[in-house]
Amino acid sequence: MPFLKHFALYIIQRICPENNTQCLKKADHLQEVDYLDIDYDAISRSLTLTSLHGESPVSGHWSEDIRPYNNSTKMEVGILTPRKATDPEELALEGLLAVLGEDEEPSMSQFSLCEVHLTVSRRDPTRFSFPSRHHAVEPTTSGSTFATSFPPPTGLHPTLRLAFPSSSSSPPAPACVLHTHVTLPSPIFIDKYQLSSPNFLAAKNLGGIRALAGETDLEAPNWVIGQWGSALLLELAPPAPRQPGASLKGNSPWHADIPLHMRYLPPKAGGSSTVDVPWPVVFWACPAEEGTKMNVNPFDRVNLGYESLFGPRTMFYHLQPRPAAGGASLIERVEVPVMDTDGATWVESGTVGVVMLGALWVVWKLLRVLLREWRSENAPTGKEKAQ
């Protein structure tokens, strides 16, 4: 979504009570969040919203008024900052923790997701074990970013291009494999049979389809599609880094091209429609080391659409998206040619005229054949001519 203004307004008008200023304030702040996760539990019928502010909603400083919703609610507040962990698969945080209504002052805490020491008012140490499954590739690492584009002309068969700054990007571990998870709206689909040729995949720097879900009909127009679209998990095949002493020094940028196809869209004035395509997710999938306890990390974003496609002991190292200069949106807009309703009258008249002329031509040809046969049957024989 490019913005959450209408969503925040819906919560303010339909969900938040008029006298609950805390709910109204939090709903209003949803307009400035960097991301918003919505989780609905059908069994308990509970809706959970999780948001992240990369910057303070108030310019220049953070100001939050946090109060328990009722006397029976226990609310813990933490001000934590990341620190370098002992092991690369861990996430370490340290800062201040306090329980509202119980602690008179915040307690200093050193919080590591492998081993956590919390100093509370009772001075009892507490330990947790939470290896993190999701990590960001270090920004200083070569090849830690990627960019998405649709090279022109797009037409009805656009190409989704993932561009990487350098082919020298090395995986976090030798067993890691580079993947991308692509979410396609219903007007766009992928032909899985086209991506079955090893030579074609090698030419596009692709490794093959690992999972495909959603709408995969290759012929249906968009107005008969009942699903939201499709999701694709694709393995990428980065080119091997050039060896030292090669003719071209250094490692040049590289890209992977994913061929896509457009469905027929409804006619529109102007002969063109726009389809919004979100940027895909690019990550290294790495098996965890033996002995690593893969417990649930409360700071991990879960149910992202591709976690279930890997084993429970898989760790993900994400490459960071790199929008073009001056752009902050991670959505690509693709122009799709459609039937122009402004010229539809001439098209319909011309089509009817051509069909009628074709039908008359066929009738005329049939009449000529019938007339020739009738003449041959009724032509006088030699005896009849002699008499």
mmCIF file of C-alpha atoms in Angstrom:
data_model
loop_
_atom_site.group_PDB
_atom_site.id
_atom_site.type_symbol
_atom_site.label_atom_id
_atom_site.label_comp_id
_atom_site.label_asym_id
_atom_site.label_seq_id
_atom_site.Cartn_x
_atom_site.Cartn_y
_atom_site.Cartn_z
ATOM 1 C CA MET A 1 0.000 0.000 0.000
ATOM 2 C CA PRO A 2 1.357 3.460 -0.787
ATOM 3 C CA PHE A 3 -0.288 4.949 2.307
ATOM 4 C CA LEU A 4 -2.505 3.909 5.238
ATOM 5 C CA LYS A 5 -4.626 7.032 5.574
ATOM 6 C CA HIS A 6 -7.938 5.347 4.758
ATOM 7 C CA PHE A 7 -7.110 2.320 6.919
ATOM 8 C CA ALA A 8 -6.284 4.538 9.914
ATOM 9 C CA LEU A 9 -9.475 6.535 9.354
ATOM 10 C CA TYR A 10 -11.505 3.309 9.282
ATOM 11 C CA ILE A 11 -10.077 2.232 12.663
ATOM 12 C CA ILE A 12 -10.773 5.657 14.157
ATOM 13 C CA GLN A 13 -14.387 5.709 12.958
ATOM 14 C CA ARG A 14 -15.378 2.049 13.335
ATOM 15 C CA ILE A 15 -13.200 0.433 16.021
ATOM 16 C CA CYS A 16 -11.867 2.968 18.538
ATOM 17 C CA PRO A 17 -14.362 4.182 21.175
ATOM 18 C CA GLU A 18 -14.872 7.926 21.111
ATOM 19 C CA ASN A 19 -13.644 8.377 24.700
ATOM 20 C CA ASN A 20 -10.502 6.202 24.279
ATOM 21 C CA THR A 21 -7.876 8.797 23.427
ATOM 22 C CA GLN A 22 -5.052 6.236 23.499
ATOM 23 C CA CYS A 23 -6.703 4.104 20.811
ATOM 24 C CA LEU A 24 -7.442 7.168 18.683
ATOM 25 C CA LYS A 25 -3.850 8.379 18.981
ATOM 26 C CA LYS A 26 -2.343 5.010 18.061
ATOM 27 C CA ALA A 27 -4.679 4.677 15.085
ATOM 28 C CA ASP A 28 -3.713 8.132 13.863
ATOM 29 C CA HIS A 29 -0.005 7.237 14.110
ATOM 30 C CA LEU A 30 -0.545 4.310 11.731
ATOM 31 C CA GLN A 31 -0.280 6.790 8.871
ATOM 32 C CA GLU A 32 3.468 7.227 9.528
ATOM 33 C CA VAL A 33 4.516 3.607 10.134
ATOM 34 C CA ASP A 34 7.221 1.930 8.046
ATOM 35 C CA TYR A 35 5.385 -1.376 8.013
ATOM 36 C CA LEU A 36 2.201 -2.825 9.416
ATOM 37 C CA ASP A 37 1.513 -6.510 10.080
ATOM 38 C CA ILE A 38 -2.092 -7.695 10.486
ATOM 39 C CA ASP A 39 -2.658 -11.058 12.172
ATOM 40 C CA TYR A 40 -6.146 -12.517 12.642
ATOM 41 C CA ASP A 41 -6.769 -15.636 14.720
ATOM 42 C CA ALA A 42 -9.974 -17.279 13.521
ATOM 43 C CA ILE A 43 -10.217 -19.529 16.600
ATOM 44 C CA SER A 44 -10.016 -16.810 19.248
ATOM 45 C CA ARG A 45 -11.378 -14.187 16.835
ATOM 46 C CA SER A 46 -8.635 -11.777 17.857
ATOM 47 C CA LEU A 47 -6.991 -9.198 15.603
ATOM 48 C CA THR A 48 -3.402 -8.118 16.263
ATOM 49 C CA LEU A 49 -1.761 -5.109 14.613
ATOM 50 C CA THR A 50 2.029 -4.799 14.804
ATOM 51 C CA SER A 51 3.624 -1.613 13.504
ATOM 52 C CA LEU A 52 7.147 -0.244 13.245
ATOM 53 C CA HIS A 53 8.167 3.406 13.274
ATOM 54 C CA GLY A 54 11.621 3.914 11.809
ATOM 55 C CA GLU A 55 11.470 7.533 12.956
ATOM 56 C CA SER A 56 9.570 9.377 15.631
ATOM 57 C CA PRO A 57 6.027 10.419 14.626
ATOM 58 C CA VAL A 58 6.804 13.712 16.353
ATOM 59 C CA SER A 59 9.612 15.575 14.643
ATOM 60 C CA GLY A 60 12.828 15.720 16.630
ATOM 61 C CA HIS A 61 12.029 13.446 19.587
ATOM 62 C CA TRP A 62 10.065 10.466 20.832
ATOM 63 C CA SER A 63 7.056 11.140 23.026
ATOM 64 C CA GLU A 64 4.805 8.272 24.062
ATOM 65 C CA ASP A 65 2.063 8.228 26.683
ATOM 66 C CA ILE A 66 1.659 4.534 27.607
ATOM 67 C CA ARG A 67 -1.055 3.485 30.030
ATOM 68 C CA PRO A 68 -2.548 0.056 30.898
ATOM 69 C CA TYR A 69 -5.992 -0.453 29.391
ATOM 70 C CA ASN A 70 -7.354 -1.647 32.747
ATOM 71 C CA ASN A 71 -6.169 -2.597 36.239
ATOM 72 C CA SER A 72 -5.811 -6.280 35.372
ATOM 73 C CA THR A 73 -3.540 -5.623 32.382
ATOM 74 C CA LYS A 74 0.196 -6.090 32.895
ATOM 75 C CA MET A 75 2.228 -3.915 30.556
ATOM 76 C CA GLU A 76 6.020 -3.981 30.259
ATOM 77 C CA VAL A 77 7.878 -1.173 28.549
ATOM 78 C CA GLY A 78 11.371 -1.579 27.153
ATOM 79 C CA ILE A 79 13.821 0.872 25.633
ATOM 80 C CA LEU A 80 16.362 -1.345 23.917
ATOM 81 C CA THR A 81 19.217 -0.818 21.505
ATOM 82 C CA PRO A 82 20.975 -3.459 19.380
ATOM 83 C CA ARG A 83 24.424 -4.667 20.300
ATOM 84 C CA LYS A 84 26.830 -7.010 18.574
ATOM 85 C CA ALA A 85 26.033 -10.600 19.481
ATOM 86 C CA THR A 86 28.543 -13.292 20.330
ATOM 87 C CA ASP A 87 27.364 -15.594 17.540
ATOM 88 C CA PRO A 88 26.271 -14.361 14.097
ATOM 89 C CA GLU A 89 22.886 -16.120 14.298
ATOM 90 C CA GLU A 90 21.937 -14.257 17.479
ATOM 91 C CA LEU A 91 20.321 -10.891 18.025
ATOM 92 C CA ALA A 92 21.522 -8.954 21.072
ATOM 93 C CA LEU A 93 19.761 -5.996 22.668
ATOM 94 C CA GLU A 94 20.326 -4.014 25.831
ATOM 95 C CA GLY A 95 18.561 -1.139 27.510
ATOM 96 C CA LEU A 96 15.874 -0.345 30.096
ATOM 97 C CA LEU A 97 12.865 -2.389 31.182
ATOM 98 C CA ALA A 98 9.985 -1.492 33.480
ATOM 99 C CA VAL A 99 6.589 -2.945 34.394
ATOM 100 C CA LEU A 100 3.937 -0.242 34.677
ATOM 101 C CA GLY A 101 2.472 -0.067 38.162
ATOM 102 C CA GLU A 102 5.116 -2.339 39.715
ATOM 103 C CA ASP A 103 8.599 -0.903 39.132
ATOM 104 C CA GLU A 104 9.338 2.536 40.527
ATOM 105 C CA GLU A 105 12.274 2.998 38.182
ATOM 106 C CA PRO A 106 13.460 1.215 35.031
ATOM 107 C CA SER A 107 16.014 -1.533 35.425
ATOM 108 C CA MET A 108 19.204 -1.858 33.442
ATOM 109 C CA SER A 109 19.077 -4.932 31.252
ATOM 110 C CA GLN A 110 21.387 -6.734 28.913
ATOM 111 C CA PHE A 111 19.140 -8.640 26.549
ATOM 112 C CA SER A 112 20.621 -11.289 24.281
ATOM 113 C CA LEU A 113 18.390 -13.562 22.275
ATOM 114 C CA CYS A 114 20.664 -16.472 23.039
ATOM 115 C CA GLU A 115 21.199 -15.769 26.727
ATOM 116 C CA VAL A 116 19.281 -12.988 28.447
ATOM 117 C CA HIS A 117 20.082 -11.480 31.854
ATOM 118 C CA LEU A 118 17.319 -9.267 33.221
ATOM 119 C CA THR A 119 17.855 -7.284 36.414
ATOM 120 C CA VAL A 120 14.457 -6.624 37.963
ATOM 121 C CA SER A 121 13.431 -5.224 41.321
ATOM 122 C CA ARG A 122 13.859 -8.674 42.913
ATOM 123 C CA ARG A 123 17.438 -8.961 41.531
ATOM 124 C CA ASP A 124 16.694 -12.445 40.136
ATOM 125 C CA PRO A 125 18.535 -13.232 36.872
ATOM 126 C CA THR A 126 16.411 -14.620 34.029
ATOM 127 C CA ARG A 127 17.665 -16.415 30.950
ATOM 128 C CA PHE A 128 16.071 -16.987 27.555
ATOM 129 C CA SER A 129 17.249 -18.700 24.372
ATOM 130 C CA PHE A 130 16.016 -17.065 21.172
ATOM 131 C CA PRO A 131 18.206 -17.495 18.088
ATOM 132 C CA SER A 132 16.886 -15.228 15.365
ATOM 133 C CA ARG A 133 15.839 -16.755 12.030
ATOM 134 C CA HIS A 134 15.811 -13.439 10.152
ATOM 135 C CA HIS A 135 18.880 -11.267 9.687
ATOM 136 C CA ALA A 136 19.867 -8.407 7.422
ATOM 137 C CA VAL A 137 22.964 -8.750 5.265
ATOM 138 C CA GLU A 138 25.593 -6.339 6.548
ATOM 139 C CA PRO A 139 25.402 -3.026 4.619
ATOM 140 C CA THR A 140 29.180 -3.030 4.236
ATOM 141 C CA THR A 141 29.055 -6.382 2.441
ATOM 142 C CA SER A 142 29.380 -6.239 -1.339
ATOM 143 C CA GLY A 143 26.112 -7.213 -2.972
ATOM 144 C CA SER A 144 23.994 -6.507 0.108
ATOM 145 C CA THR A 145 21.353 -4.555 -1.851
ATOM 146 C CA PHE A 146 19.160 -5.066 -4.904
ATOM 147 C CA ALA A 147 16.906 -2.994 -7.162
ATOM 148 C CA THR A 148 13.736 -3.900 -9.051
ATOM 149 C CA SER A 149 12.574 -2.617 -12.435
ATOM 150 C CA PHE A 150 10.596 -3.489 -15.559
ATOM 151 C CA PRO A 151 12.777 -2.706 -18.597
ATOM 152 C CA PRO A 152 10.807 -1.060 -21.413
ATOM 153 C CA PRO A 153 8.921 -1.905 -23.494
ATOM 154 C CA THR A 154 6.683 -3.883 -21.165
ATOM 155 C CA GLY A 155 3.668 -4.663 -23.356
ATOM 156 C CA LEU A 156 1.817 -7.872 -22.570
ATOM 157 C CA HIS A 157 4.994 -9.792 -21.701
ATOM 158 C CA PRO A 158 6.979 -7.703 -19.189
ATOM 159 C CA THR A 159 10.226 -8.791 -17.567
ATOM 160 C CA LEU A 160 10.835 -8.346 -13.855
ATOM 161 C CA ARG A 161 14.524 -7.491 -13.430
ATOM 162 C CA LEU A 162 16.407 -7.857 -10.150
ATOM 163 C CA ALA A 163 19.661 -5.896 -10.339
ATOM 164 C CA PHE A 164 22.577 -6.484 -7.990
ATOM 165 C CA PRO A 165 25.563 -4.125 -7.638
ATOM 166 C CA SER A 166 28.307 -6.746 -7.778
ATOM 167 C CA SER A 167 28.785 -10.393 -8.644
ATOM 168 C CA SER A 168 31.296 -10.686 -5.805
ATOM 169 C CA SER A 169 28.504 -11.043 -3.242
ATOM 170 C CA SER A 170 29.341 -14.055 -1.129
ATOM 171 C CA PRO A 171 26.760 -16.090 0.832
ATOM 172 C CA PRO A 172 26.830 -15.999 4.629
ATOM 173 C CA ALA A 173 27.786 -19.690 4.562
ATOM 174 C CA PRO A 174 28.782 -22.132 1.809
ATOM 175 C CA ALA A 175 25.456 -23.990 2.024
ATOM 176 C CA CYS A 176 23.328 -20.834 1.542
ATOM 177 C CA VAL A 177 21.207 -20.416 -1.596
ATOM 178 C CA LEU A 178 19.895 -17.094 -2.968
ATOM 179 C CA HIS A 179 16.104 -16.920 -3.341
ATOM 180 C CA THR A 180 13.442 -14.384 -4.200
ATOM 181 C CA HIS A 181 9.787 -14.453 -3.164
ATOM 182 C CA VAL A 182 7.586 -12.627 -5.673
ATOM 183 C CA THR A 183 3.967 -11.618 -5.033
ATOM 184 C CA LEU A 184 2.040 -11.021 -8.263
ATOM 185 C CA PRO A 185 -1.400 -9.367 -8.505
ATOM 186 C CA SER A 186 -4.087 -11.114 -10.536
ATOM 187 C CA PRO A 187 -3.402 -9.239 -13.839
ATOM 188 C CA ILE A 188 0.109 -10.770 -13.977
ATOM 189 C CA PHE A 189 1.025 -14.443 -14.056
ATOM 190 C CA ILE A 190 4.071 -16.598 -14.649
ATOM 191 C CA ASP A 191 4.318 -19.528 -17.050
ATOM 192 C CA LYS A 192 5.900 -22.349 -15.072
ATOM 193 C CA TYR A 193 6.466 -24.363 -18.258
ATOM 194 C CA GLN A 194 8.596 -21.562 -19.688
ATOM 195 C CA LEU A 195 10.912 -21.840 -16.675
ATOM 196 C CA SER A 196 11.488 -25.569 -17.075
ATOM 197 C CA SER A 197 14.350 -25.334 -19.589
ATOM 198 C CA PRO A 198 17.830 -25.446 -17.980
ATOM 199 C CA ASN A 199 19.354 -23.399 -20.822
ATOM 200 C CA PHE A 200 16.678 -20.719 -20.541
ATOM 201 C CA LEU A 201 17.136 -20.524 -16.770
ATOM 202 C CA ALA A 202 20.911 -20.234 -17.093
ATOM 203 C CA ALA A 203 20.548 -17.356 -19.580
ATOM 204 C CA LYS A 204 18.349 -15.465 -17.103
ATOM 205 C CA ASN A 205 20.533 -16.223 -14.019
ATOM 206 C CA LEU A 206 17.724 -18.283 -12.528
ATOM 207 C CA GLY A 207 17.932 -21.575 -10.697
ATOM 208 C CA GLY A 208 14.332 -22.736 -11.031
ATOM 209 C CA ILE A 209 10.896 -22.517 -9.446
ATOM 210 C CA ARG A 210 10.795 -23.892 -5.915
ATOM 211 C CA ALA A 211 7.128 -23.118 -5.148
ATOM 212 C CA LEU A 212 4.162 -21.571 -6.963
ATOM 213 C CA ALA A 213 0.780 -20.891 -5.355
ATOM 214 C CA GLY A 214 -2.343 -19.009 -6.332
ATOM 215 C CA GLU A 215 -3.855 -18.444 -9.753
ATOM 216 C CA THR A 216 -1.841 -20.150 -12.514
ATOM 217 C CA ASP A 217 -4.358 -20.320 -15.386
ATOM 218 C CA LEU A 218 -2.481 -19.309 -18.544
ATOM 219 C CA GLU A 219 -5.502 -18.359 -20.680
ATOM 220 C CA ALA A 220 -8.105 -16.784 -18.382
ATOM 221 C CA PRO A 221 -8.674 -13.009 -18.634
ATOM 222 C CA ASN A 222 -8.456 -10.952 -15.478
ATOM 223 C CA TRP A 223 -12.208 -10.441 -15.083
ATOM 224 C CA VAL A 224 -12.816 -14.166 -14.504
ATOM 225 C CA ILE A 225 -9.990 -14.623 -11.970
ATOM 226 C CA GLY A 226 -11.415 -15.268 -8.517
ATOM 227 C CA GLN A 227 -8.172 -15.202 -6.516
ATOM 228 C CA TRP A 228 -5.974 -12.273 -5.487
ATOM 229 C CA GLY A 229 -3.057 -13.403 -7.661
ATOM 230 C CA SER A 230 -0.106 -15.726 -7.156
ATOM 231 C CA ALA A 231 3.085 -16.103 -5.132
ATOM 232 C CA LEU A 232 6.344 -17.462 -6.497
ATOM 233 C CA LEU A 233 9.460 -18.740 -4.742
ATOM 234 C CA LEU A 234 12.332 -18.722 -7.207
ATOM 235 C CA GLU A 235 15.947 -19.724 -6.765
ATOM 236 C CA LEU A 236 18.499 -17.314 -8.232
ATOM 237 C CA ALA A 237 21.830 -18.306 -9.783
ATOM 238 C CA PRO A 238 24.425 -15.546 -9.281
ATOM 239 C CA PRO A 239 27.289 -15.644 -11.793
ATOM 240 C CA ALA A 240 30.580 -16.936 -10.461
ATOM 241 C CA PRO A 241 32.963 -14.123 -9.379
ATOM 242 C CA ARG A 242 35.774 -13.417 -11.802
ATOM 243 C CA GLN A 243 39.097 -14.853 -10.807
ATOM 244 C CA PRO A 244 42.008 -12.509 -10.032
ATOM 245 C CA GLY A 245 44.044 -11.751 -13.125
ATOM 246 C CA ALA A 246 41.107 -12.044 -15.526
ATOM 247 C CA SER A 247 40.849 -9.778 -18.538
ATOM 248 C CA LEU A 248 38.241 -7.577 -16.846
ATOM 249 C CA LYS A 249 39.235 -6.465 -13.394
ATOM 250 C CA GLY A 250 36.752 -6.360 -10.578
ATOM 251 C CA ASN A 251 33.229 -7.728 -10.506
ATOM 252 C CA SER A 252 30.564 -6.098 -12.641
ATOM 253 C CA PRO A 253 26.894 -5.725 -11.684
ATOM 254 C CA TRP A 254 24.569 -8.524 -12.667
ATOM 255 C CA HIS A 255 20.843 -9.053 -12.919
ATOM 256 C CA ALA A 256 18.266 -11.832 -12.976
ATOM 257 C CA ASP A 257 15.326 -11.573 -15.386
ATOM 258 C CA ILE A 258 11.974 -13.167 -14.546
ATOM 259 C CA PRO A 259 9.636 -13.397 -17.580
ATOM 260 C CA LEU A 260 6.026 -12.526 -16.777
ATOM 261 C CA HIS A 261 2.789 -12.315 -18.757
ATOM 262 C CA MET A 262 -0.239 -10.042 -18.623
ATOM 263 C CA ARG A 263 -3.845 -11.135 -18.644
ATOM 264 C CA TYR A 264 -6.385 -9.374 -20.804
ATOM 265 C CA LEU A 265 -7.808 -6.448 -18.838
ATOM 266 C CA PRO A 266 -11.195 -4.703 -19.314
ATOM 267 C CA PRO A 267 -11.347 -1.941 -21.961
ATOM 268 C CA LYS A 268 -10.524 1.566 -20.810
ATOM 269 C CA ALA A 269 -10.468 5.058 -22.281
ATOM 270 C CA GLY A 270 -7.004 5.889 -23.522
ATOM 271 C CA GLY A 271 -6.030 2.296 -24.294
ATOM 272 C CA SER A 272 -3.799 1.836 -21.246
ATOM 273 C CA SER A 273 -4.145 0.550 -17.664
ATOM 274 C CA THR A 274 -1.728 0.616 -14.746
ATOM 275 C CA VAL A 275 -0.858 -2.406 -12.609
ATOM 276 C CA ASP A 276 0.989 -1.991 -9.289
ATOM 277 C CA VAL A 277 3.545 -4.698 -8.551
ATOM 278 C CA PRO A 278 5.237 -4.812 -5.111
ATOM 279 C CA TRP A 279 8.971 -5.362 -4.919
ATOM 280 C CA PRO A 280 9.923 -8.958 -4.226
ATOM 281 C CA VAL A 281 11.899 -10.150 -1.212
ATOM 282 C CA VAL A 282 15.467 -11.367 -1.834
ATOM 283 C CA PHE A 283 17.272 -13.443 0.769
ATOM 284 C CA TRP A 284 19.864 -16.126 1.385
ATOM 285 C CA ALA A 285 18.359 -19.319 2.821
ATOM 286 C CA CYS A 286 20.893 -21.039 5.068
ATOM 287 C CA PRO A 287 20.592 -24.193 7.170
ATOM 288 C CA ALA A 288 21.284 -23.601 10.840
ATOM 289 C CA GLU A 289 24.305 -25.180 12.474
ATOM 290 C CA GLU A 290 23.906 -28.371 14.423
ATOM 291 C CA GLY A 291 22.919 -27.784 18.023
ATOM 292 C CA THR A 292 21.256 -24.412 17.395
ATOM 293 C CA LYS A 293 17.936 -24.171 19.258
ATOM 294 C CA MET A 294 15.446 -22.664 16.829
ATOM 295 C CA ASN A 295 12.912 -21.319 19.312
ATOM 296 C CA VAL A 296 10.434 -18.553 18.586
ATOM 297 C CA ASN A 297 12.025 -15.127 18.577
ATOM 298 C CA PRO A 298 9.486 -12.493 19.748
ATOM 299 C CA PHE A 299 11.190 -9.891 17.541
ATOM 300 C CA ASP A 300 10.930 -11.944 14.336
ATOM 301 C CA ARG A 301 8.241 -11.223 11.764
ATOM 302 C CA VAL A 302 6.565 -14.559 11.103
ATOM 303 C CA ASN A 303 4.091 -15.928 8.543
ATOM 304 C CA LEU A 304 5.692 -13.943 5.740
ATOM 305 C CA GLY A 305 4.509 -16.356 3.044
ATOM 306 C CA TYR A 306 7.716 -18.275 2.408
ATOM 307 C CA GLU A 307 8.883 -19.506 5.826
ATOM 308 C CA SER A 308 6.710 -22.619 5.603
ATOM 309 C CA LEU A 309 8.399 -23.531 2.303
ATOM 310 C CA PHE A 310 11.664 -24.171 4.151
ATOM 311 C CA GLY A 311 12.591 -26.422 7.025
ATOM 312 C CA PRO A 312 12.211 -25.253 10.635
ATOM 313 C CA ARG A 313 15.992 -24.964 10.976
ATOM 314 C CA THR A 314 16.443 -22.530 8.066
ATOM 315 C CA MET A 315 17.812 -19.031 8.644
ATOM 316 C CA PHE A 316 17.174 -16.099 6.326
ATOM 317 C CA TYR A 317 19.653 -13.325 5.489
ATOM 318 C CA HIS A 318 17.808 -10.533 3.706
ATOM 319 C CA LEU A 319 19.226 -8.202 1.080
ATOM 320 C CA GLN A 320 18.062 -4.602 1.430
ATOM 321 C CA PRO A 321 15.988 -2.961 -1.340
ATOM 322 C CA ARG A 322 17.669 -0.011 -3.041
ATOM 323 C CA PRO A 323 15.102 2.355 -4.651
ATOM 324 C CA ALA A 324 16.173 4.757 -7.356
ATOM 325 C CA ALA A 325 17.517 8.167 -6.343
ATOM 326 C CA GLY A 326 14.691 10.344 -5.086
ATOM 327 C CA GLY A 327 12.280 7.424 -4.753
ATOM 328 C CA ALA A 328 11.124 5.723 -1.583
ATOM 329 C CA SER A 329 8.297 3.533 -2.862
ATOM 330 C CA LEU A 330 8.829 -0.200 -3.207
ATOM 331 C CA ILE A 331 6.063 -0.547 -5.798
ATOM 332 C CA GLU A 332 6.581 -0.706 -9.566
ATOM 333 C CA ARG A 333 3.868 0.602 -11.880
ATOM 334 C CA VAL A 334 3.486 -1.244 -15.184
ATOM 335 C CA GLU A 335 1.589 0.209 -18.147
ATOM 336 C CA VAL A 336 -0.578 -2.429 -19.842
ATOM 337 C CA PRO A 337 -2.136 -1.964 -23.310
ATOM 338 C CA VAL A 338 -5.912 -2.553 -23.351
ATOM 339 C CA MET A 339 -8.729 -1.899 -25.775
ATOM 340 C CA ASP A 340 -9.365 1.826 -26.179
ATOM 341 C CA THR A 341 -13.047 2.552 -25.524
ATOM 342 C CA ASP A 342 -12.715 5.881 -27.347
ATOM 343 C CA GLY A 343 -12.264 4.008 -30.620
ATOM 344 C CA ALA A 344 -14.429 1.032 -29.735
ATOM 345 C CA THR A 345 -17.301 2.204 -32.000
ATOM 346 C CA TRP A 346 -15.101 2.183 -35.075
ATOM 347 C CA VAL A 347 -13.623 -1.156 -34.091
ATOM 348 C CA GLU A 348 -17.075 -2.703 -33.623
ATOM 349 C CA SER A 349 -18.384 -1.248 -36.900
ATOM 350 C CA GLY A 350 -15.303 -2.321 -38.783
ATOM 351 C CA THR A 351 -15.435 -5.818 -37.291
ATOM 352 C CA VAL A 352 -19.111 -6.233 -38.216
ATOM 353 C CA GLY A 353 -18.427 -4.954 -41.743
ATOM 354 C CA VAL A 354 -15.500 -7.316 -42.277
ATOM 355 C CA VAL A 355 -17.492 -10.286 -40.950
ATOM 356 C CA MET A 356 -20.419 -9.475 -43.238
ATOM 357 C CA LEU A 357 -18.180 -9.077 -46.290
ATOM 358 C CA GLY A 358 -16.495 -12.368 -45.450
ATOM 359 C CA ALA A 359 -19.867 -14.096 -45.090
ATOM 360 C CA LEU A 360 -21.078 -12.660 -48.442
ATOM 361 C CA TRP A 361 -17.873 -13.804 -50.135
ATOM 362 C CA VAL A 362 -18.344 -17.358 -48.795
ATOM 363 C CA VAL A 363 -22.011 -17.390 -49.935
ATOM 364 C CA TRP A 364 -21.022 -16.115 -53.345
ATOM 365 C CA LYS A 365 -18.389 -18.868 -53.709
ATOM 366 C CA LEU A 366 -20.931 -21.515 -52.687
ATOM 367 C CA LEU A 367 -23.513 -20.168 -55.148
ATOM 368 C CA ARG A 368 -20.967 -20.276 -57.980
ATOM 369 C CA VAL A 369 -20.198 -23.923 -57.214
ATOM 370 C CA LEU A 370 -23.914 -24.829 -57.078
ATOM 371 C CA LEU A 371 -24.606 -22.922 -60.290
ATOM 372 C CA ARG A 372 -21.756 -24.706 -62.094
ATOM 373 C CA GLU A 373 -23.034 -28.102 -60.949
ATOM 374 C CA TRP A 374 -26.596 -27.253 -62.014
ATOM 375 C CA ARG A 375 -25.435 -26.181 -65.450
ATOM 376 C CA SER A 376 -23.379 -29.337 -65.882
ATOM 377 C CA GLU A 377 -26.350 -31.508 -64.924
ATOM 378 C CA ASN A 378 -28.770 -29.695 -67.237
ATOM 379 C CA ALA A 379 -26.455 -29.276 -70.204
ATOM 380 C CA PRO A 380 -27.771 -31.121 -73.427
ATOM 381 C CA THR A 381 -25.976 -34.354 -74.468
ATOM 382 C CA GLY A 382 -24.600 -35.144 -77.975
ATOM 383 C CA LYS A 383 -27.781 -37.016 -79.164
ATOM 384 C CA GLU A 384 -29.992 -34.203 -78.023
ATOM 385 C CA LYS A 385 -27.890 -31.763 -80.053
ATOM 386 C CA ALA A 386 -28.088 -34.009 -83.198
ATOM 387 C CA GLN A 387 -31.851 -34.334 -83.037
#
